[in-house]
Amino acid sequence: MTDTDTIKRYLPWLVATALFMEQLDATIVNTAVPSIAASLQVTPLSLKSVVTSYILSLAVGIPVSGWMADRFGTRRVFFTAIAIFTVASVLCGLSLNAPMMVAARLLQGLGGAMMMPVGRLSIIRTFPKNELLGAMNFVILPALIGPLLGPTVGGLIVHWISWRAIFFVNVPVGLLALYLVWRHMPDYHGAEPRPLDVIGLILFSSGTAILSWLLEVFGEHTLDPMTAGLMLALSIALLAAYAWHASQYQFPLLRLALFKVRTFRISVLGGFITRLGIGGLPFLLPLLYQLGLKLAPWQSGLLMMPTAAAAMGMKLIAPKVLARFGYRQVLIFNTICIGLTIGLFSLVGPSTPWYAIAGIGLLQGFFNSLQFSSMNTLAYADVESKDSSMASTIASSFQQLSMSFGLAAGSIVTAWFLGRVPQTDQVMVTRALHHAFIALAVMTMLSSLVFARLRRDDGESITKSKTATAVAQDPAPLSQA
């Protein structure tokens, strides 16, 4: 067996192991939020920073991951990323207060930001196009199993052991992944390394960090209007400065000129608004189940399993649906269906049968999965091959930002309707969460107006391609499904 055959044999296992660890972690934490809040003596809604800090760290780190892989090699970067992720997981489990937890999650997010983009890059550079479909389909399975197991495993661990143990689950998986990297990870370098856009990184990271922090504290009513206005102006100024810098610099961190491609622009911007509505669900649903319905963490996890199961089923038929109806029709209709399904959660109360809640979860996973596959593939329909890497970086960065802002938006609306009422008041917490679901539903349905600007034949280069299924199985959005 040649070295190439050996790499092809083990590389999908390696990337799949790392992806499983990341996806499991992304879903296992949400179920434990109420228990973590009680242990750290903070309110559950204030712990959204634990979730948003991880996502924001991903958004800031992803643009740098491609440059690091080209500069230092895929093996070294991937090994370092898994090591950071594993160590940060241990630090999360040892956290004594909320600030320590946020700091550990930021570090964990940096590891995750380097992990998956480099893993996908290695797969693409190792397998020829006629073998890429099989490799990607294999790698995607753990990404589907992780969200399926995460809520239930997290609930059972919290119920029987301690919330701290959920972070230690990553240790044996991380050690296995490090061993596989050391033995079988190929070491690819960029043919023409480009300089790191340090100024762009500072401007973009600072602007997004300030904006995310502002959204977090705004929901807790701890900032006076004058300070909030100044911070908002500063974040907008930093992001505007980055936009100007990117138009002048030869090697920008994110080349915004790609937004001139119409389908790419509609996909990314429409997807950004859609994810603002969807992004709050992984955080708000456990609160509804555990605080509003008084369910145990493991029961809450079981109620979230249908969503992941439906997402797995839809991944198998999404390419056929897109080929039959086209991107414009699917995205408009499906976005409205997602909004209506989110709105159904506002009807869930203590007297709602469990099978009705599970049915709503099935619909949510079904529509979410189709939406993410559609938006992700449409982004590359008219992008030239030489720009596909940069397009992927931009789309991934905006995706992570929208998830962070979506979590903040859901929490802000909930806190706004809850007001000064203690979060131990079951009736008022449930009512506030119901208002939040309605607001997120309206926001999601409005994004269908963006997709209405598509043409009927947009995306045919994807749906008529034999590689459509491989692209549609992009693992990036699965943590949201």
Short mmCIF file of N, CA and C in Angstrom, two decimals, residues 236-385:
data_model
loop_
_atom_site.label_atom_id
_atom_site.label_comp_id
_atom_site.label_asym_id
_atom_site.label_seq_id
_atom_site.Cartn_x
_atom_site.Cartn_y
_atom_site.Cartn_z
N ILE A 236 -19.35 49.95 14.57
CA ILE A 236 -19.68 50.23 13.16
C ILE A 236 -18.51 50.90 12.47
N ALA A 237 -17.84 51.83 13.16
CA ALA A 237 -16.70 52.52 12.58
C ALA A 237 -15.55 51.55 12.29
N LEU A 238 -15.29 50.62 13.20
CA LEU A 238 -14.23 49.63 12.99
C LEU A 238 -14.53 48.73 11.80
N LEU A 239 -15.79 48.29 11.69
CA LEU A 239 -16.16 47.42 10.57
C LEU A 239 -16.15 48.19 9.25
N ALA A 240 -16.55 49.46 9.29
CA ALA A 240 -16.48 50.29 8.08
C ALA A 240 -15.03 50.52 7.68
N ALA A 241 -14.17 50.72 8.68
CA ALA A 241 -12.75 50.90 8.39
C ALA A 241 -12.17 49.64 7.76
N TYR A 242 -12.62 48.46 8.24
CA TYR A 242 -12.15 47.23 7.61
C TYR A 242 -12.61 47.14 6.16
N ALA A 243 -13.86 47.51 5.90
CA ALA A 243 -14.38 47.46 4.52
C ALA A 243 -13.53 48.34 3.61
N TRP A 244 -13.17 49.53 4.08
CA TRP A 244 -12.32 50.41 3.26
C TRP A 244 -10.93 49.80 3.10
N HIS A 245 -10.38 49.28 4.18
CA HIS A 245 -9.06 48.65 4.13
C HIS A 245 -9.04 47.47 3.15
N ALA A 246 -10.08 46.65 3.17
CA ALA A 246 -10.13 45.49 2.30
C ALA A 246 -10.17 45.88 0.83
N SER A 247 -10.77 47.03 0.54
CA SER A 247 -10.84 47.47 -0.86
C SER A 247 -9.52 48.03 -1.36
N GLN A 248 -8.60 48.37 -0.43
CA GLN A 248 -7.33 48.97 -0.82
C GLN A 248 -6.16 47.98 -0.75
N TYR A 249 -6.28 46.94 0.09
CA TYR A 249 -5.17 46.03 0.35
C TYR A 249 -5.18 44.88 -0.65
N GLN A 250 -3.99 44.46 -1.07
CA GLN A 250 -3.88 43.42 -2.09
C GLN A 250 -4.30 42.05 -1.58
N PHE A 251 -4.00 41.76 -0.30
CA PHE A 251 -4.33 40.45 0.28
C PHE A 251 -5.17 40.64 1.54
N PRO A 252 -6.44 41.04 1.39
CA PRO A 252 -7.26 41.29 2.58
C PRO A 252 -7.63 40.00 3.29
N LEU A 253 -7.94 40.13 4.57
CA LEU A 253 -8.36 38.98 5.37
C LEU A 253 -9.62 38.36 4.77
N LEU A 254 -10.61 39.19 4.46
CA LEU A 254 -11.84 38.77 3.78
C LEU A 254 -12.03 39.68 2.58
N ARG A 255 -11.99 39.13 1.38
CA ARG A 255 -12.09 39.93 0.16
C ARG A 255 -13.56 40.20 -0.15
N LEU A 256 -14.02 41.38 0.28
CA LEU A 256 -15.44 41.71 0.18
C LEU A 256 -15.90 41.95 -1.25
N ALA A 257 -14.96 42.05 -2.19
CA ALA A 257 -15.35 42.22 -3.59
C ALA A 257 -16.16 41.04 -4.10
N LEU A 258 -16.09 39.90 -3.43
CA LEU A 258 -16.87 38.73 -3.84
C LEU A 258 -18.37 38.97 -3.69
N PHE A 259 -18.76 39.97 -2.91
CA PHE A 259 -20.18 40.26 -2.78
C PHE A 259 -20.77 40.85 -4.05
N LYS A 260 -19.92 41.17 -5.02
CA LYS A 260 -20.43 41.61 -6.32
C LYS A 260 -21.08 40.46 -7.08
N VAL A 261 -20.74 39.21 -6.70
CA VAL A 261 -21.38 38.03 -7.30
C VAL A 261 -22.78 37.93 -6.69
N ARG A 262 -23.81 38.07 -7.51
CA ARG A 262 -25.18 38.21 -7.02
C ARG A 262 -25.65 37.03 -6.17
N THR A 263 -25.47 35.81 -6.65
CA THR A 263 -25.95 34.65 -5.89
C THR A 263 -25.18 34.49 -4.58
N PHE A 264 -23.90 34.81 -4.59
CA PHE A 264 -23.11 34.75 -3.36
C PHE A 264 -23.63 35.78 -2.36
N ARG A 265 -23.89 36.98 -2.85
CA ARG A 265 -24.38 38.05 -1.97
C ARG A 265 -25.74 37.69 -1.35
N ILE A 266 -26.66 37.20 -2.17
CA ILE A 266 -27.99 36.85 -1.67
C ILE A 266 -27.91 35.69 -0.67
N SER A 267 -27.08 34.70 -0.99
CA SER A 267 -26.95 33.55 -0.11
C SER A 267 -26.40 33.94 1.26
N VAL A 268 -25.31 34.71 1.27
CA VAL A 268 -24.65 35.07 2.52
C VAL A 268 -25.51 36.03 3.35
N LEU A 269 -26.04 37.09 2.71
CA LEU A 269 -26.83 38.06 3.45
C LEU A 269 -28.19 37.50 3.87
N GLY A 270 -28.84 36.77 2.95
CA GLY A 270 -30.10 36.13 3.32
C GLY A 270 -29.90 35.10 4.42
N GLY A 271 -28.81 34.34 4.31
CA GLY A 271 -28.51 33.35 5.34
C GLY A 271 -28.20 34.01 6.67
N PHE A 272 -27.56 35.18 6.64
CA PHE A 272 -27.24 35.89 7.88
C PHE A 272 -28.53 36.24 8.63
N ILE A 273 -29.52 36.77 7.92
CA ILE A 273 -30.79 37.15 8.56
C ILE A 273 -31.53 35.91 9.03
N THR A 274 -31.54 34.86 8.21
CA THR A 274 -32.23 33.63 8.59
C THR A 274 -31.65 33.05 9.87
N ARG A 275 -30.33 33.03 9.97
CA ARG A 275 -29.68 32.44 11.15
C ARG A 275 -29.85 33.30 12.38
N LEU A 276 -30.16 34.60 12.21
CA LEU A 276 -30.46 35.42 13.38
C LEU A 276 -31.69 34.87 14.10
N GLY A 277 -32.66 34.38 13.30
CA GLY A 277 -33.85 33.81 13.90
C GLY A 277 -33.61 32.42 14.44
N ILE A 278 -32.90 31.59 13.66
CA ILE A 278 -32.68 30.20 14.06
C ILE A 278 -31.65 30.09 15.17
N GLY A 279 -30.69 31.02 15.19
CA GLY A 279 -29.54 30.90 16.08
C GLY A 279 -29.87 30.87 17.55
N GLY A 280 -31.01 31.46 17.95
CA GLY A 280 -31.34 31.48 19.37
C GLY A 280 -31.97 30.20 19.88
N LEU A 281 -32.43 29.32 18.98
CA LEU A 281 -33.15 28.12 19.41
C LEU A 281 -32.33 27.17 20.28
N PRO A 282 -31.06 26.84 19.91
CA PRO A 282 -30.31 25.89 20.75
C PRO A 282 -30.14 26.36 22.19
N PHE A 283 -30.20 27.67 22.42
CA PHE A 283 -30.06 28.21 23.77
C PHE A 283 -31.41 28.33 24.48
N LEU A 284 -32.45 28.75 23.74
CA LEU A 284 -33.75 29.02 24.35
C LEU A 284 -34.57 27.76 24.61
N LEU A 285 -34.45 26.75 23.73
CA LEU A 285 -35.26 25.55 23.91
C LEU A 285 -34.96 24.81 25.22
N PRO A 286 -33.67 24.59 25.58
CA PRO A 286 -33.43 23.97 26.90
C PRO A 286 -34.00 24.77 28.06
N LEU A 287 -34.00 26.12 27.92
CA LEU A 287 -34.58 26.95 28.97
C LEU A 287 -36.09 26.74 29.05
N LEU A 288 -36.74 26.64 27.87
CA LEU A 288 -38.18 26.39 27.85
C LEU A 288 -38.51 25.04 28.49
N TYR A 289 -37.74 24.02 28.15
CA TYR A 289 -38.02 22.68 28.64
C TYR A 289 -37.71 22.54 30.13
N GLN A 290 -36.60 23.14 30.58
CA GLN A 290 -36.17 22.91 31.96
C GLN A 290 -36.72 23.94 32.93
N LEU A 291 -36.81 25.22 32.52
CA LEU A 291 -37.34 26.25 33.41
C LEU A 291 -38.84 26.42 33.25
N GLY A 292 -39.31 26.34 31.98
CA GLY A 292 -40.73 26.54 31.74
C GLY A 292 -41.57 25.30 31.99
N LEU A 293 -41.08 24.13 31.55
CA LEU A 293 -41.84 22.89 31.70
C LEU A 293 -41.38 22.06 32.89
N LYS A 294 -40.30 22.50 33.57
CA LYS A 294 -39.76 21.81 34.74
C LYS A 294 -39.35 20.37 34.45
N LEU A 295 -38.75 20.16 33.28
CA LEU A 295 -38.27 18.83 32.91
C LEU A 295 -36.83 18.65 33.39
N ALA A 296 -36.43 17.42 33.61
CA ALA A 296 -35.04 17.12 33.97
C ALA A 296 -34.15 17.33 32.74
N PRO A 297 -32.85 17.59 32.94
CA PRO A 297 -31.96 17.80 31.80
C PRO A 297 -31.97 16.66 30.79
N TRP A 298 -32.04 15.41 31.26
CA TRP A 298 -32.03 14.30 30.32
C TRP A 298 -33.33 14.24 29.52
N GLN A 299 -34.45 14.67 30.11
CA GLN A 299 -35.70 14.73 29.38
C GLN A 299 -35.67 15.84 28.34
N SER A 300 -35.06 16.96 28.71
CA SER A 300 -34.88 18.05 27.76
C SER A 300 -34.05 17.60 26.57
N GLY A 301 -32.99 16.83 26.85
CA GLY A 301 -32.15 16.32 25.77
C GLY A 301 -32.91 15.40 24.84
N LEU A 302 -33.76 14.54 25.39
CA LEU A 302 -34.55 13.64 24.56
C LEU A 302 -35.49 14.40 23.64
N LEU A 303 -36.05 15.51 24.11
CA LEU A 303 -36.97 16.29 23.29
C LEU A 303 -36.26 16.99 22.14
N MET A 304 -34.94 17.15 22.25
CA MET A 304 -34.19 17.81 21.17
C MET A 304 -33.64 16.81 20.16
N MET A 305 -33.74 15.52 20.45
CA MET A 305 -33.24 14.51 19.53
C MET A 305 -33.99 14.47 18.19
N PRO A 306 -35.33 14.62 18.17
CA PRO A 306 -36.02 14.57 16.88
C PRO A 306 -35.51 15.59 15.86
N THR A 307 -35.08 16.76 16.34
CA THR A 307 -34.57 17.78 15.43
C THR A 307 -33.33 17.29 14.69
N ALA A 308 -32.39 16.68 15.41
CA ALA A 308 -31.18 16.16 14.78
C ALA A 308 -31.49 14.97 13.88
N ALA A 309 -32.43 14.12 14.29
CA ALA A 309 -32.79 12.96 13.47
C ALA A 309 -33.41 13.39 12.15
N ALA A 310 -34.30 14.39 12.20
CA ALA A 310 -34.91 14.89 10.97
C ALA A 310 -33.88 15.55 10.07
N ALA A 311 -32.91 16.26 10.67
CA ALA A 311 -31.85 16.90 9.88
C ALA A 311 -31.03 15.85 9.13
N MET A 312 -30.78 14.71 9.79
CA MET A 312 -30.03 13.64 9.14
C MET A 312 -30.80 13.08 7.94
N GLY A 313 -32.11 12.90 8.11
CA GLY A 313 -32.91 12.38 7.01
C GLY A 313 -32.98 13.34 5.83
N MET A 314 -33.11 14.63 6.12
CA MET A 314 -33.21 15.60 5.04
C MET A 314 -31.92 15.70 4.24
N LYS A 315 -30.77 15.48 4.88
CA LYS A 315 -29.49 15.56 4.17
C LYS A 315 -29.44 14.57 3.00
N LEU A 316 -30.20 13.49 3.11
CA LEU A 316 -30.17 12.47 2.07
C LEU A 316 -31.00 12.85 0.85
N ILE A 317 -31.99 13.73 1.03
CA ILE A 317 -32.88 14.06 -0.09
C ILE A 317 -32.79 15.52 -0.53
N ALA A 318 -32.04 16.35 0.20
CA ALA A 318 -31.94 17.78 -0.13
C ALA A 318 -31.51 18.01 -1.58
N PRO A 319 -30.47 17.32 -2.10
CA PRO A 319 -30.08 17.57 -3.50
C PRO A 319 -31.21 17.29 -4.48
N LYS A 320 -32.01 16.26 -4.24
CA LYS A 320 -33.12 15.93 -5.15
C LYS A 320 -34.20 17.00 -5.09
N VAL A 321 -34.47 17.52 -3.89
CA VAL A 321 -35.47 18.58 -3.75
C VAL A 321 -35.03 19.83 -4.49
N LEU A 322 -33.77 20.19 -4.36
CA LEU A 322 -33.25 21.38 -5.05
C LEU A 322 -33.26 21.20 -6.55
N ALA A 323 -32.91 20.01 -7.00
CA ALA A 323 -32.91 19.74 -8.44
C ALA A 323 -34.33 19.79 -9.01
N ARG A 324 -35.31 19.41 -8.22
CA ARG A 324 -36.71 19.37 -8.70
C ARG A 324 -37.35 20.75 -8.71
N PHE A 325 -37.15 21.55 -7.65
CA PHE A 325 -37.88 22.81 -7.51
C PHE A 325 -37.02 24.05 -7.72
N GLY A 326 -35.71 23.95 -7.63
CA GLY A 326 -34.84 25.11 -7.82
C GLY A 326 -34.64 25.90 -6.53
N TYR A 327 -33.55 26.65 -6.49
CA TYR A 327 -33.18 27.36 -5.27
C TYR A 327 -34.17 28.44 -4.88
N ARG A 328 -34.65 29.21 -5.86
CA ARG A 328 -35.54 30.32 -5.53
C ARG A 328 -36.80 29.83 -4.84
N GLN A 329 -37.45 28.86 -5.42
CA GLN A 329 -38.71 28.35 -4.86
C GLN A 329 -38.49 27.68 -3.51
N VAL A 330 -37.43 26.89 -3.40
CA VAL A 330 -37.16 26.19 -2.15
C VAL A 330 -36.86 27.17 -1.02
N LEU A 331 -35.99 28.15 -1.27
CA LEU A 331 -35.57 29.06 -0.20
C LEU A 331 -36.71 29.97 0.26
N ILE A 332 -37.53 30.44 -0.66
CA ILE A 332 -38.65 31.29 -0.25
C ILE A 332 -39.65 30.50 0.60
N PHE A 333 -40.09 29.36 0.09
CA PHE A 333 -41.10 28.56 0.78
C PHE A 333 -40.56 27.99 2.09
N ASN A 334 -39.33 27.47 2.05
CA ASN A 334 -38.76 26.82 3.23
C ASN A 334 -38.48 27.82 4.34
N THR A 335 -38.06 29.04 4.00
CA THR A 335 -37.81 30.06 5.02
C THR A 335 -39.09 30.41 5.77
N ILE A 336 -40.18 30.52 5.05
CA ILE A 336 -41.47 30.79 5.70
C ILE A 336 -41.87 29.63 6.61
N CYS A 337 -41.62 28.40 6.15
CA CYS A 337 -41.95 27.22 6.96
C CYS A 337 -41.13 27.20 8.25
N ILE A 338 -39.87 27.60 8.17
CA ILE A 338 -39.03 27.65 9.37
C ILE A 338 -39.60 28.65 10.37
N GLY A 339 -39.98 29.84 9.86
CA GLY A 339 -40.57 30.85 10.74
C GLY A 339 -41.83 30.37 11.42
N LEU A 340 -42.70 29.71 10.66
CA LEU A 340 -43.94 29.18 11.24
C LEU A 340 -43.65 28.13 12.30
N THR A 341 -42.64 27.30 12.04
CA THR A 341 -42.31 26.25 13.00
C THR A 341 -41.74 26.84 14.29
N ILE A 342 -40.89 27.86 14.16
CA ILE A 342 -40.39 28.54 15.36
C ILE A 342 -41.55 29.12 16.15
N GLY A 343 -42.53 29.70 15.43
CA GLY A 343 -43.69 30.27 16.10
C GLY A 343 -44.49 29.23 16.88
N LEU A 344 -44.48 27.97 16.42
CA LEU A 344 -45.22 26.92 17.11
C LEU A 344 -44.70 26.68 18.53
N PHE A 345 -43.42 26.96 18.76
CA PHE A 345 -42.87 26.77 20.10
C PHE A 345 -43.49 27.75 21.10
N SER A 346 -44.09 28.83 20.61
CA SER A 346 -44.75 29.77 21.52
C SER A 346 -46.04 29.19 22.08
N LEU A 347 -46.50 28.06 21.53
CA LEU A 347 -47.71 27.40 22.03
C LEU A 347 -47.41 26.28 23.01
N VAL A 348 -46.12 25.98 23.19
CA VAL A 348 -45.72 24.88 24.07
C VAL A 348 -45.79 25.31 25.54
N GLY A 349 -46.52 24.55 26.33
CA GLY A 349 -46.65 24.83 27.75
C GLY A 349 -46.63 23.55 28.55
N PRO A 350 -46.81 23.64 29.88
CA PRO A 350 -46.78 22.44 30.73
C PRO A 350 -47.80 21.37 30.34
N SER A 351 -48.91 21.77 29.70
CA SER A 351 -49.94 20.79 29.35
C SER A 351 -49.78 20.23 27.94
N THR A 352 -48.75 20.69 27.21
CA THR A 352 -48.54 20.22 25.84
C THR A 352 -48.02 18.78 25.85
N PRO A 353 -48.64 17.86 25.09
CA PRO A 353 -48.17 16.47 25.05
C PRO A 353 -46.75 16.39 24.50
N TRP A 354 -46.00 15.42 25.00
CA TRP A 354 -44.60 15.29 24.56
C TRP A 354 -44.50 14.98 23.07
N TYR A 355 -45.46 14.23 22.54
CA TYR A 355 -45.39 13.89 21.12
C TYR A 355 -45.63 15.10 20.23
N ALA A 356 -46.41 16.08 20.73
CA ALA A 356 -46.60 17.31 19.96
C ALA A 356 -45.31 18.12 19.91
N ILE A 357 -44.60 18.18 21.05
CA ILE A 357 -43.32 18.89 21.09
C ILE A 357 -42.31 18.20 20.18
N ALA A 358 -42.28 16.87 20.23
CA ALA A 358 -41.37 16.11 19.36
C ALA A 358 -41.70 16.34 17.90
N GLY A 359 -43.00 16.45 17.58
CA GLY A 359 -43.41 16.71 16.20
C GLY A 359 -42.93 18.06 15.70
N ILE A 360 -43.01 19.08 16.56
CA ILE A 360 -42.50 20.40 16.18
C ILE A 360 -40.99 20.32 15.95
N GLY A 361 -40.29 19.57 16.81
CA GLY A 361 -38.85 19.40 16.65
C GLY A 361 -38.49 18.71 15.35
N LEU A 362 -39.27 17.72 14.96
CA LEU A 362 -39.04 17.04 13.68
C LEU A 362 -39.17 18.01 12.51
N LEU A 363 -40.24 18.80 12.53
CA LEU A 363 -40.43 19.79 11.46
C LEU A 363 -39.27 20.78 11.43
N GLN A 364 -38.85 21.22 12.63
CA GLN A 364 -37.77 22.20 12.70
C GLN A 364 -36.47 21.65 12.10
N GLY A 365 -36.11 20.42 12.48
CA GLY A 365 -34.90 19.82 11.94
C GLY A 365 -34.98 19.60 10.44
N PHE A 366 -36.14 19.20 9.97
CA PHE A 366 -36.36 18.95 8.54
C PHE A 366 -36.15 20.22 7.72
N PHE A 367 -36.83 21.30 8.12
CA PHE A 367 -36.73 22.56 7.37
C PHE A 367 -35.36 23.22 7.54
N ASN A 368 -34.80 23.18 8.76
CA ASN A 368 -33.48 23.77 8.98
C ASN A 368 -32.42 23.14 8.10
N SER A 369 -32.43 21.81 8.05
CA SER A 369 -31.42 21.09 7.28
C SER A 369 -31.49 21.45 5.80
N LEU A 370 -32.71 21.51 5.25
CA LEU A 370 -32.87 21.90 3.84
C LEU A 370 -32.40 23.33 3.62
N GLN A 371 -32.68 24.20 4.58
CA GLN A 371 -32.29 25.61 4.45
C GLN A 371 -30.78 25.77 4.42
N PHE A 372 -30.09 25.10 5.34
CA PHE A 372 -28.64 25.24 5.41
C PHE A 372 -27.96 24.65 4.19
N SER A 373 -28.43 23.49 3.73
CA SER A 373 -27.86 22.89 2.52
C SER A 373 -28.06 23.82 1.32
N SER A 374 -29.24 24.42 1.23
CA SER A 374 -29.55 25.30 0.10
C SER A 374 -28.68 26.55 0.12
N MET A 375 -28.62 27.21 1.29
CA MET A 375 -27.86 28.46 1.37
C MET A 375 -26.38 28.22 1.15
N ASN A 376 -25.84 27.15 1.71
CA ASN A 376 -24.40 26.89 1.59
C ASN A 376 -23.99 26.56 0.17
N THR A 377 -24.80 25.80 -0.54
CA THR A 377 -24.43 25.43 -1.90
C THR A 377 -24.64 26.58 -2.87
N LEU A 378 -25.69 27.36 -2.67
CA LEU A 378 -25.95 28.49 -3.57
C LEU A 378 -24.80 29.49 -3.55
N ALA A 379 -24.13 29.61 -2.42
CA ALA A 379 -23.04 30.58 -2.30
C ALA A 379 -21.93 30.34 -3.32
N TYR A 380 -21.76 29.09 -3.79
CA TYR A 380 -20.66 28.76 -4.70
C TYR A 380 -21.11 28.58 -6.14
N ALA A 381 -22.39 28.84 -6.41
CA ALA A 381 -22.94 28.56 -7.74
C ALA A 381 -22.22 29.33 -8.84
N ASP A 382 -21.92 30.61 -8.59
CA ASP A 382 -21.32 31.45 -9.63
C ASP A 382 -19.95 31.99 -9.23
N VAL A 383 -19.34 31.39 -8.22
CA VAL A 383 -18.00 31.80 -7.79
C VAL A 383 -16.96 30.99 -8.57
N GLU A 384 -15.97 31.67 -9.11
CA GLU A 384 -14.92 31.00 -9.86
C GLU A 384 -14.08 30.11 -8.94
N SER A 385 -13.48 29.08 -9.51
CA SER A 385 -12.72 28.09 -8.73
C SER A 385 -11.61 28.74 -7.92
#
